[in-house]
Short mmCIF file of C-alpha atoms in Angstrom, two decimals:
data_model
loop_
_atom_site.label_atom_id
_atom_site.label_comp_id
_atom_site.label_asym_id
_atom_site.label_seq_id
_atom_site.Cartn_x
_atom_site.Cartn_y
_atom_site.Cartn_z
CA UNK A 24 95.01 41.02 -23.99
CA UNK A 25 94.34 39.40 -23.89
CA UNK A 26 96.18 39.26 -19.56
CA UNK A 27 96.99 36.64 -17.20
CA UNK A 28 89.30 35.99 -14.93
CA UNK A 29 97.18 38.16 -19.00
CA UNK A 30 95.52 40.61 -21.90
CA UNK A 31 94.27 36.08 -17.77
CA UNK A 32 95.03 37.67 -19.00
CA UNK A 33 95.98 34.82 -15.76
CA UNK A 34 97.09 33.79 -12.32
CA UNK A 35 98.98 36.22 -10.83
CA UNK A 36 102.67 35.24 -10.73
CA UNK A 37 103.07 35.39 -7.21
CA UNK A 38 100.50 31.92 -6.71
CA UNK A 39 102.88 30.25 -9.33
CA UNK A 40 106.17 30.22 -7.94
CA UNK A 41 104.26 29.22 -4.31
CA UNK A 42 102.75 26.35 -6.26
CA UNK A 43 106.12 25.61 -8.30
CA UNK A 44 108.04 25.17 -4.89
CA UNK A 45 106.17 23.15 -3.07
CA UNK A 46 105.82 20.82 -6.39
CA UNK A 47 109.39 20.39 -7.78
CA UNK A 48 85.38 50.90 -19.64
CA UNK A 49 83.47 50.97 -19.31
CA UNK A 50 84.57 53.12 -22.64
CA UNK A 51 85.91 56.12 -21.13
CA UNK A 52 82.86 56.30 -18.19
CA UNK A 53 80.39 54.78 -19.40
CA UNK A 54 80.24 50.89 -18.61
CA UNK A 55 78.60 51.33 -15.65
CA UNK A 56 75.58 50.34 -17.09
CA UNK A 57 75.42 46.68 -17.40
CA UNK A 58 73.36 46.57 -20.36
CA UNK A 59 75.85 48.99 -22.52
CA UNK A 60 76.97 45.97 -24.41
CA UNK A 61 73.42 45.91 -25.63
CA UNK A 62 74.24 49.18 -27.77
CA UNK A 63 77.36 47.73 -30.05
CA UNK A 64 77.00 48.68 -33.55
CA UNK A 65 76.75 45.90 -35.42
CA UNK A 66 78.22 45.27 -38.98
CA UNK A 67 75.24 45.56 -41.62
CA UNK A 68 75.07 41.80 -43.52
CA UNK A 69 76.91 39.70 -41.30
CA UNK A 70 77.64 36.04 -42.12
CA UNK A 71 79.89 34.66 -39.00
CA UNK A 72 77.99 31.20 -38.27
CA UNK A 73 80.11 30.88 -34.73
CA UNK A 74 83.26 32.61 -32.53
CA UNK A 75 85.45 29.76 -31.63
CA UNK A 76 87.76 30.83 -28.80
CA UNK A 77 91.28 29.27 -27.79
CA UNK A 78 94.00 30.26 -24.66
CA UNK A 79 93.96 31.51 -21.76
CA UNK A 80 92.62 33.53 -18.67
CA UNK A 81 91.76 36.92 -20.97
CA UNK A 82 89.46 34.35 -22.91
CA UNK A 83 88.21 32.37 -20.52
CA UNK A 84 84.39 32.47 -19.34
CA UNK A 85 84.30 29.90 -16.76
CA UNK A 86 86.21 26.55 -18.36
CA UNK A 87 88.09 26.40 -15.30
CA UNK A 88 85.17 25.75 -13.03
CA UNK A 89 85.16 22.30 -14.22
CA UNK A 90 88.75 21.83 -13.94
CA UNK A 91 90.65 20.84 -10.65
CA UNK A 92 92.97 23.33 -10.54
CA UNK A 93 93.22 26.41 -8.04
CA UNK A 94 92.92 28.71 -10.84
CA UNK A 95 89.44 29.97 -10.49
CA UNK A 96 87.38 33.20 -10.23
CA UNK A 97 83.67 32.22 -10.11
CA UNK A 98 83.07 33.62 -6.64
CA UNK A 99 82.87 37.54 -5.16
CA UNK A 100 83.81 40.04 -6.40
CA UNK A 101 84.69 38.57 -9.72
CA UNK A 102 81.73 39.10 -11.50
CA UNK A 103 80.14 41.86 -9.69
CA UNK A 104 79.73 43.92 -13.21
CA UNK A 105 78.37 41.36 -14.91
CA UNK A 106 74.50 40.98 -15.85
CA UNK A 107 72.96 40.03 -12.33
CA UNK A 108 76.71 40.48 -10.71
CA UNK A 109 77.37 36.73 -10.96
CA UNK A 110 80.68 35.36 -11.07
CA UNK A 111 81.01 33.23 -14.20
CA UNK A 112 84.76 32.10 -14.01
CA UNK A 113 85.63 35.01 -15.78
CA UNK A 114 88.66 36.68 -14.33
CA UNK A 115 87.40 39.80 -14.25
CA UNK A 116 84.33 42.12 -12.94
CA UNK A 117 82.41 41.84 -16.30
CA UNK A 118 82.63 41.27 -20.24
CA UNK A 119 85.92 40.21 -21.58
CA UNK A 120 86.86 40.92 -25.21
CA UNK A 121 85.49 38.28 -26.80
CA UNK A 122 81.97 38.47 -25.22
CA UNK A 123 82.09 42.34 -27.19
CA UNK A 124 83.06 40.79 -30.16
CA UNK A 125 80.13 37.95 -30.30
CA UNK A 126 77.07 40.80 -29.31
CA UNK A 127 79.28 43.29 -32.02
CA UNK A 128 78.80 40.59 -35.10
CA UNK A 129 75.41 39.90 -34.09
CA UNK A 130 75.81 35.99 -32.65
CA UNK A 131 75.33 36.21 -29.10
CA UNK A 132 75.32 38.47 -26.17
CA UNK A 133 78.29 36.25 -24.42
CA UNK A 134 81.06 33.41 -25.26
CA UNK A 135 79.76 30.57 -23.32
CA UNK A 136 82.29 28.04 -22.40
CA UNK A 137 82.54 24.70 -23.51
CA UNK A 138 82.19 22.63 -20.55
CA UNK A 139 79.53 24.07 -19.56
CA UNK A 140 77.12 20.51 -19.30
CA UNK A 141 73.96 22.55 -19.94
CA UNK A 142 74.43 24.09 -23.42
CA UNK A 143 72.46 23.83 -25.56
CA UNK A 144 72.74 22.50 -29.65
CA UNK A 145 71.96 26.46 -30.19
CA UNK A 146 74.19 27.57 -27.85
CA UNK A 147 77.02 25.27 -29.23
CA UNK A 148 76.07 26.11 -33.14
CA UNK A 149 77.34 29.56 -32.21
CA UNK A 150 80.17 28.94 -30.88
CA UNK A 151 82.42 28.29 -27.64
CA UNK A 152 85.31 29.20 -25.76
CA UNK A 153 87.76 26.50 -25.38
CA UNK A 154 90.32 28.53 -23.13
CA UNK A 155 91.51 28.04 -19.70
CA UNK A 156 93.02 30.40 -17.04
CA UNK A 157 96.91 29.89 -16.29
CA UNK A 158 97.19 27.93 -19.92
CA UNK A 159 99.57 28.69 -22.71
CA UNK A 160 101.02 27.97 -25.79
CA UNK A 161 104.06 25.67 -24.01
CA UNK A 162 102.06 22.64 -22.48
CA UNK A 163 104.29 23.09 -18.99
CA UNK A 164 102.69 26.56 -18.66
CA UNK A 165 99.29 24.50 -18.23
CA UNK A 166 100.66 22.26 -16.15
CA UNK A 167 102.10 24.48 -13.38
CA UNK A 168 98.30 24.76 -12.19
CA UNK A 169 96.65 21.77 -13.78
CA UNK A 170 94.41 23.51 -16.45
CA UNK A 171 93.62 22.62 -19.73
CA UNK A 172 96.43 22.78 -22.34
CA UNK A 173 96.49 23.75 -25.99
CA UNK A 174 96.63 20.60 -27.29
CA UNK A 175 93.64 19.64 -25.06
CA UNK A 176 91.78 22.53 -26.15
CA UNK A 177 92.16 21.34 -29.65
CA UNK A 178 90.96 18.16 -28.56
CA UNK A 179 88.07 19.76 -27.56
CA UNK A 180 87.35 21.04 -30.27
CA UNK A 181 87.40 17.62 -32.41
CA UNK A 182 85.55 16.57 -29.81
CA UNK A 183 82.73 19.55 -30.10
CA UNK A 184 83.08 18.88 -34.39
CA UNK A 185 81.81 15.36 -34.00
CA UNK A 186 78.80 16.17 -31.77
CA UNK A 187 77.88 18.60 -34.11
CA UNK A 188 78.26 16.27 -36.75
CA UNK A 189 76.25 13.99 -35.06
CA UNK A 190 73.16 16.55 -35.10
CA UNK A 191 73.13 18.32 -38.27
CA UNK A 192 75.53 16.06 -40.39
CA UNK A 193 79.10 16.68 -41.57
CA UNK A 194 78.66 18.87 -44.74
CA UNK A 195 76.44 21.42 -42.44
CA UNK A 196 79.36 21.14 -39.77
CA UNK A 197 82.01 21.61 -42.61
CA UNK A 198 79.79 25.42 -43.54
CA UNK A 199 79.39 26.03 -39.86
CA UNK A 200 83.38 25.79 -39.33
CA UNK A 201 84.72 27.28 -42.59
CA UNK A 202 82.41 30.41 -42.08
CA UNK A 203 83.17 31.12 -38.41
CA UNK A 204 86.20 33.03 -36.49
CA UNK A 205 88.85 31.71 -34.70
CA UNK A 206 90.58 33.52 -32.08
CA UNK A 207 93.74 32.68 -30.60
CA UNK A 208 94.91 34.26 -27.57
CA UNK A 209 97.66 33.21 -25.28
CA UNK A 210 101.41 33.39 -24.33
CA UNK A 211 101.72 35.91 -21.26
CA UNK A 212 101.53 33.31 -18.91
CA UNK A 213 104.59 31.26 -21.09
CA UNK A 214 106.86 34.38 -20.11
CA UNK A 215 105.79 36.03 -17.15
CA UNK A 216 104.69 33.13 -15.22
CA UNK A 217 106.82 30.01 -16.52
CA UNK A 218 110.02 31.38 -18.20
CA UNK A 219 111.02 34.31 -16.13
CA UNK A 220 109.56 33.04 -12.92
CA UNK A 221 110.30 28.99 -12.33
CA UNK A 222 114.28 27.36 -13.57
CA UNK A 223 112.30 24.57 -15.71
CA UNK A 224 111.96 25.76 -19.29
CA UNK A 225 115.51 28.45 -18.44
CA UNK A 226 117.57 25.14 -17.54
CA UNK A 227 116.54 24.05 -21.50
CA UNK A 228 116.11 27.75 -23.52
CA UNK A 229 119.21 29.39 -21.77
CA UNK A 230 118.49 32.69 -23.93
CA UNK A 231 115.10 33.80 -24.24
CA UNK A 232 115.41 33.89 -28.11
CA UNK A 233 115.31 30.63 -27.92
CA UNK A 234 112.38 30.25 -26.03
CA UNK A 235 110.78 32.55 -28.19
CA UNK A 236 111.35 30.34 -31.01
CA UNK A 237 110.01 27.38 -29.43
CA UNK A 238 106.73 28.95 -28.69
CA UNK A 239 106.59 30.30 -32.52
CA UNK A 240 106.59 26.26 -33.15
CA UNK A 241 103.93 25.40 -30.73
CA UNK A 242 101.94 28.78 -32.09
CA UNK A 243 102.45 27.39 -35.68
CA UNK A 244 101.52 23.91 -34.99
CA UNK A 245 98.19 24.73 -33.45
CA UNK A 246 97.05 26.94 -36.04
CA UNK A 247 97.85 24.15 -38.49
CA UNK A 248 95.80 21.72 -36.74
CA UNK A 249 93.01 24.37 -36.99
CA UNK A 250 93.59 24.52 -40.30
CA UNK A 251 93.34 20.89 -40.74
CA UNK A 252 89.92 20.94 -39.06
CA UNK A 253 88.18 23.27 -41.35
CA UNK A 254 89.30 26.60 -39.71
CA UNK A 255 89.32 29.65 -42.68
CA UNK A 256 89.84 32.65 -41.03
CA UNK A 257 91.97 32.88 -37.65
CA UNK A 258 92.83 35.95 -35.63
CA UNK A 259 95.94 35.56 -32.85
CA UNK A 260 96.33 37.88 -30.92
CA UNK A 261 99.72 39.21 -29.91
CA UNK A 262 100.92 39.25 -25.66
CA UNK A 263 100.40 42.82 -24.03
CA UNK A 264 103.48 44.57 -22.38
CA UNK A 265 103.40 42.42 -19.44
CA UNK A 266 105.98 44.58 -17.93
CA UNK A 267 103.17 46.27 -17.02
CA UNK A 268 101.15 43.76 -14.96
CA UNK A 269 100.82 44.80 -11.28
CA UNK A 270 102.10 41.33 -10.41
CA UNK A 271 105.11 41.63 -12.16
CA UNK A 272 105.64 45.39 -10.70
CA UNK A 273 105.46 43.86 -7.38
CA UNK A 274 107.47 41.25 -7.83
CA UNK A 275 110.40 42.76 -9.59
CA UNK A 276 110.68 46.25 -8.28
CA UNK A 277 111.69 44.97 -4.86
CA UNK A 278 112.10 47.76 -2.27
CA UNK A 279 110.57 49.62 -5.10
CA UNK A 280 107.26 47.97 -5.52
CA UNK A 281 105.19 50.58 -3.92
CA UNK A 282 106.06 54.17 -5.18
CA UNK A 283 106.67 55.22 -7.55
CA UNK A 284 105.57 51.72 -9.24
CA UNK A 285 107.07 51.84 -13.21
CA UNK A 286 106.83 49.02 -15.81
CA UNK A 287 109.14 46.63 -15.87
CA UNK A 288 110.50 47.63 -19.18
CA UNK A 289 112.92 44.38 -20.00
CA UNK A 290 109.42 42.04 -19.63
CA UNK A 291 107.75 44.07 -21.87
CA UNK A 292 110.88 44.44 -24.28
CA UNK A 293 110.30 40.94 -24.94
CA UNK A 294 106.65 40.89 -25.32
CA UNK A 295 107.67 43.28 -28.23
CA UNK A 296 110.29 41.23 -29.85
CA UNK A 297 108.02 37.72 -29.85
CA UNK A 298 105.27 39.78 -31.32
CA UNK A 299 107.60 40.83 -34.33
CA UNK A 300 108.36 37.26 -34.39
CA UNK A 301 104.65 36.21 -34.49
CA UNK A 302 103.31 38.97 -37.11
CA UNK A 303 106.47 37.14 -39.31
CA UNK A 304 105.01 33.86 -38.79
CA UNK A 305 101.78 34.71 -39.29
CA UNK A 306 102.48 35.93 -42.56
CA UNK A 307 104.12 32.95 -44.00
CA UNK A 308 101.02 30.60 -43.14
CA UNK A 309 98.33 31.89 -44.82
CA UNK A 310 97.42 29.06 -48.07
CA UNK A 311 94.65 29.84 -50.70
CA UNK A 312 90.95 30.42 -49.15
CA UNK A 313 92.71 31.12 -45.78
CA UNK A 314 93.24 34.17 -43.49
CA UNK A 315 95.37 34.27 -40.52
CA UNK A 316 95.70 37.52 -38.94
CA UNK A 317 97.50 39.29 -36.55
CA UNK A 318 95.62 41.30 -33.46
CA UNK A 319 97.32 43.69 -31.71
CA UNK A 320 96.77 43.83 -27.92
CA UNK A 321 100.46 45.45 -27.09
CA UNK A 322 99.50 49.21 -28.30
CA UNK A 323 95.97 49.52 -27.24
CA UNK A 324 97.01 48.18 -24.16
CA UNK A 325 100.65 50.38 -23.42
CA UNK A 326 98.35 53.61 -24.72
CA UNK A 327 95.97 53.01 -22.11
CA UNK A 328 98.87 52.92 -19.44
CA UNK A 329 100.61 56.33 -20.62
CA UNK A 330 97.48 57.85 -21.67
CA UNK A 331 95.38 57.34 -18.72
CA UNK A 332 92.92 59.77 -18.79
CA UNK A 333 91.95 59.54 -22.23
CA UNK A 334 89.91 56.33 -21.32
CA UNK A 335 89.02 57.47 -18.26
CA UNK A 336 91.51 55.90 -15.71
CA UNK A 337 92.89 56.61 -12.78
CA UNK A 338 94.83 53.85 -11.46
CA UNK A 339 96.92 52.14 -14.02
CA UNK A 340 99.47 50.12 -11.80
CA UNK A 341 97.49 48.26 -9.10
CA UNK A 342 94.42 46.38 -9.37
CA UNK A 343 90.76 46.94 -8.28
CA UNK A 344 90.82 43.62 -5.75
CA UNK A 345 92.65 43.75 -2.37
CA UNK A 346 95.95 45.85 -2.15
CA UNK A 347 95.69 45.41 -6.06
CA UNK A 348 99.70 44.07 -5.97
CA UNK A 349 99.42 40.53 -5.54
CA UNK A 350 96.08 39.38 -5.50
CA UNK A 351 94.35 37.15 -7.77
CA UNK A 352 91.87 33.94 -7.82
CA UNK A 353 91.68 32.73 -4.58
CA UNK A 354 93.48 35.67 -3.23
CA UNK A 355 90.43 37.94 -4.84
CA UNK A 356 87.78 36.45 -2.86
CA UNK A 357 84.88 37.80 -1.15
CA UNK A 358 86.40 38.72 2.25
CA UNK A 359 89.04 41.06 -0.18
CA UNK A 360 88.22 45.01 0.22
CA UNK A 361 87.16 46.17 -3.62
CA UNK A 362 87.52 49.62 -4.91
CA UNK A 363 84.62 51.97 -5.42
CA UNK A 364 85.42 52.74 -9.25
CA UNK A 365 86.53 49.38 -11.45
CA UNK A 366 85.62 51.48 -14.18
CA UNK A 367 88.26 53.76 -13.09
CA UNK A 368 91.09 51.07 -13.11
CA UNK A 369 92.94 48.93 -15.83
CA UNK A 370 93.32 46.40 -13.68
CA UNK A 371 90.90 44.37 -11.82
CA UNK A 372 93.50 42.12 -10.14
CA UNK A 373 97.04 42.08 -10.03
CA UNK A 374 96.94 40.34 -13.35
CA UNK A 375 93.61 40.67 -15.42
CA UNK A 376 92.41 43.83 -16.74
CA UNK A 377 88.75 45.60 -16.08
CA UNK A 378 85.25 45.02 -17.77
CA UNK A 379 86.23 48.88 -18.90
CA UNK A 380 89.61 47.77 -20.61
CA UNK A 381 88.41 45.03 -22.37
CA UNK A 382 86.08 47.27 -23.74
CA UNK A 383 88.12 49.85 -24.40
CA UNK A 384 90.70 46.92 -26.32
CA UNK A 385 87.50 45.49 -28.44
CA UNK A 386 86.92 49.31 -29.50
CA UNK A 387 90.81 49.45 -30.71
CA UNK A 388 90.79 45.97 -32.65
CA UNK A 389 87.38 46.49 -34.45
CA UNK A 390 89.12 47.43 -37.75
CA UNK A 391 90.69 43.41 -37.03
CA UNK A 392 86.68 42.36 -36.55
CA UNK A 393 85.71 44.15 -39.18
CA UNK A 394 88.52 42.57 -41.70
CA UNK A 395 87.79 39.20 -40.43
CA UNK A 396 83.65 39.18 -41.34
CA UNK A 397 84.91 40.60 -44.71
CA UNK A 398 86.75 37.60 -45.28
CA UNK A 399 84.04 35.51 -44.03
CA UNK A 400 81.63 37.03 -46.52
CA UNK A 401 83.50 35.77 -48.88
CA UNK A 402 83.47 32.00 -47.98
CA UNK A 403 81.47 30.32 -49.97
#
């Protein structure tokens, strides 16, 4: 969703305004096996050289840990579903999307991320995650907790082209990039953390239309610059119904907030308009021997919150960690009470979802995998 270790997807919204102010499935039942990822049917003839990954917290696997920021999960219990139960940065108990979707085309078992010092040339040839917890597609949203902004991720990424270059030569590098995916996935945090929870970006985009628009720019921008880099086939993903994020239930339901706890539907109203807005855009970018694509997160995503028990959840409101209403990064932490089931939750924090709903999300956008190595295939 791609949540704010959003979709974060993120950190929860709670930590942002405190910072703000004082500066200015397991598939259905079955994930409890930590191997399960092992036994992904893979597409027959693949030819994706890499996964290049871009955003935020619901794509992150441990950038942040080399960033001074508070926005970090790799300590207990994050992590505690994940091969040998160590906490990689991701903010979650296990796999995120992306990790599915690298062992699913046959690359790699897991998206390691890029500033990682002890990757190797293999590791890198196959590609990265460039993403950072708390980002998003307006550089402020980055800023609030000093993580690693879009534009820096792109830098990054020139950054990662020229050592590349460096060991295998530019036309190889050229192949590598043109037949890889690119995945895109951030924006939660832009709304539910910065816009509808700190004055700075209200005081400039009165109506949230506006707003809107201005992240379409920054959206459009970035996958330019991709495209300007060699990028061929790039998958964004769309924001979830972040009316639905425990965080947000907490915070906005007031006296409210602990039964009965409801979406808030307004937040996710919007997350429904901008998506609209980005399938539009989307359309209107692709250029001769390039495919950007839409991936939708919102309907997996609101399915699995009105149709619990068809994935096999329980809980669908409050997260695994803590109280599961406000807790997240440094409030998840290894003195916080956990829940017996994760498998049986959506949520593993306030904010990010379970190793079981990413799963359950990479099962609903495979026919978006699968249409992205067909266009690969085709890349000469």
């Amino acid at each position: 969703m791609l949540y704010p270790c959003k979709f974060i997807l993120l950190l929860p919204i709670l930590l942002i305004i405190i910072i703000s102010q004082n500066r200015v499935v397991q598939a259905r039942t079955t994930l409890t096996n930590s191997n399960n990822y092992k036994k992904l049917q893979r597409p027959f003839n693949n030819s994706v050289s890499a996964i290049f990954v871009f955003g935020d917290s619901t794509v992150d696997p441990g950038n942040n840990n080399y960033v001074n920021t508070l926005a970090k999960c790799n300590f207990p219990p994050y992590g505690q579903d994940f091969v040998n139960h160590i906490p990689t940065g991701r903010f979650s108990n296990g796999r995120l999307v992306t990790d599915y979707l690298a062992s699913y085309v046959g690359i790699k078992d897991f998206v390691p991320p890029y500033l990682d010092p002890s990757l190797s040339l293999d590791e890198l040839m196959t590609g990265v995650s460039f993403a950072s917890g708390s980002s998003g597609f307006d550089p402020l949203t980055a800023q609030l907790l000093d993580v690693i902004t879009m534009e820096k991720q792109m830098e990054y990424f020139k950054e990662y082209k020229r050592r590349i270059e460096n060991s295998i030569g530019k036309e190889k590098t050229k192949l590598l990039i043109r037949k890889a995916a690119f995945i895109i996935s951030a924006g939660t945090n832009d709304f539910a953390v910065n816009y509808f929870n700190t004055p700075f970006r209200r005081q400039k985009y009165y109506k949230v239309s506006e707003y809107q628009q201005f992240l379409l720019q920054m959206v459009q921008q970035f996958i330019k610059d991709l495209m300007n880099e060699g990028a061929r086939v790039i998958g964004v993903g769309g924001v979830p119904p972040f009316g639905c994020l425990p965080v947000v239930i907490t915070i906005d339901s007031g006296i409210n907030a602990l039964q009965p706890r409801r979406c808030i539907e307004s937040y996710s109203a919007v997350a429904r308009e901008y998506n609209l807005l980005l399938q539009h855009l989307l359309k209107t970018m692709e250029i001769p021997g390039t495919k950007v694509f839409y991936v939708d997160i919102y309907n997996p995503i609101n399915d699995m919150i009105h149709t619990p028990i068809k994935y096999g959840f329980t809980e669908v409101t409050m997260g695994c960690c803590g109280s599961g209403l406000i807790e997240a990064s440094f409030l998840c932490n290894p003195k916080s009470i956990v829940c017996d089931a994760p498998s049986n939750h959506m949520f593993w924090d306030s904010v990010h979802p379970t190793q079981a709903t990413y799963y359950n999300l990479f099962q609903a956008i495979r026919p978006s995998i699968d249409f992205a190595i067909k266009q690969i295939r085709n890349i000469s």
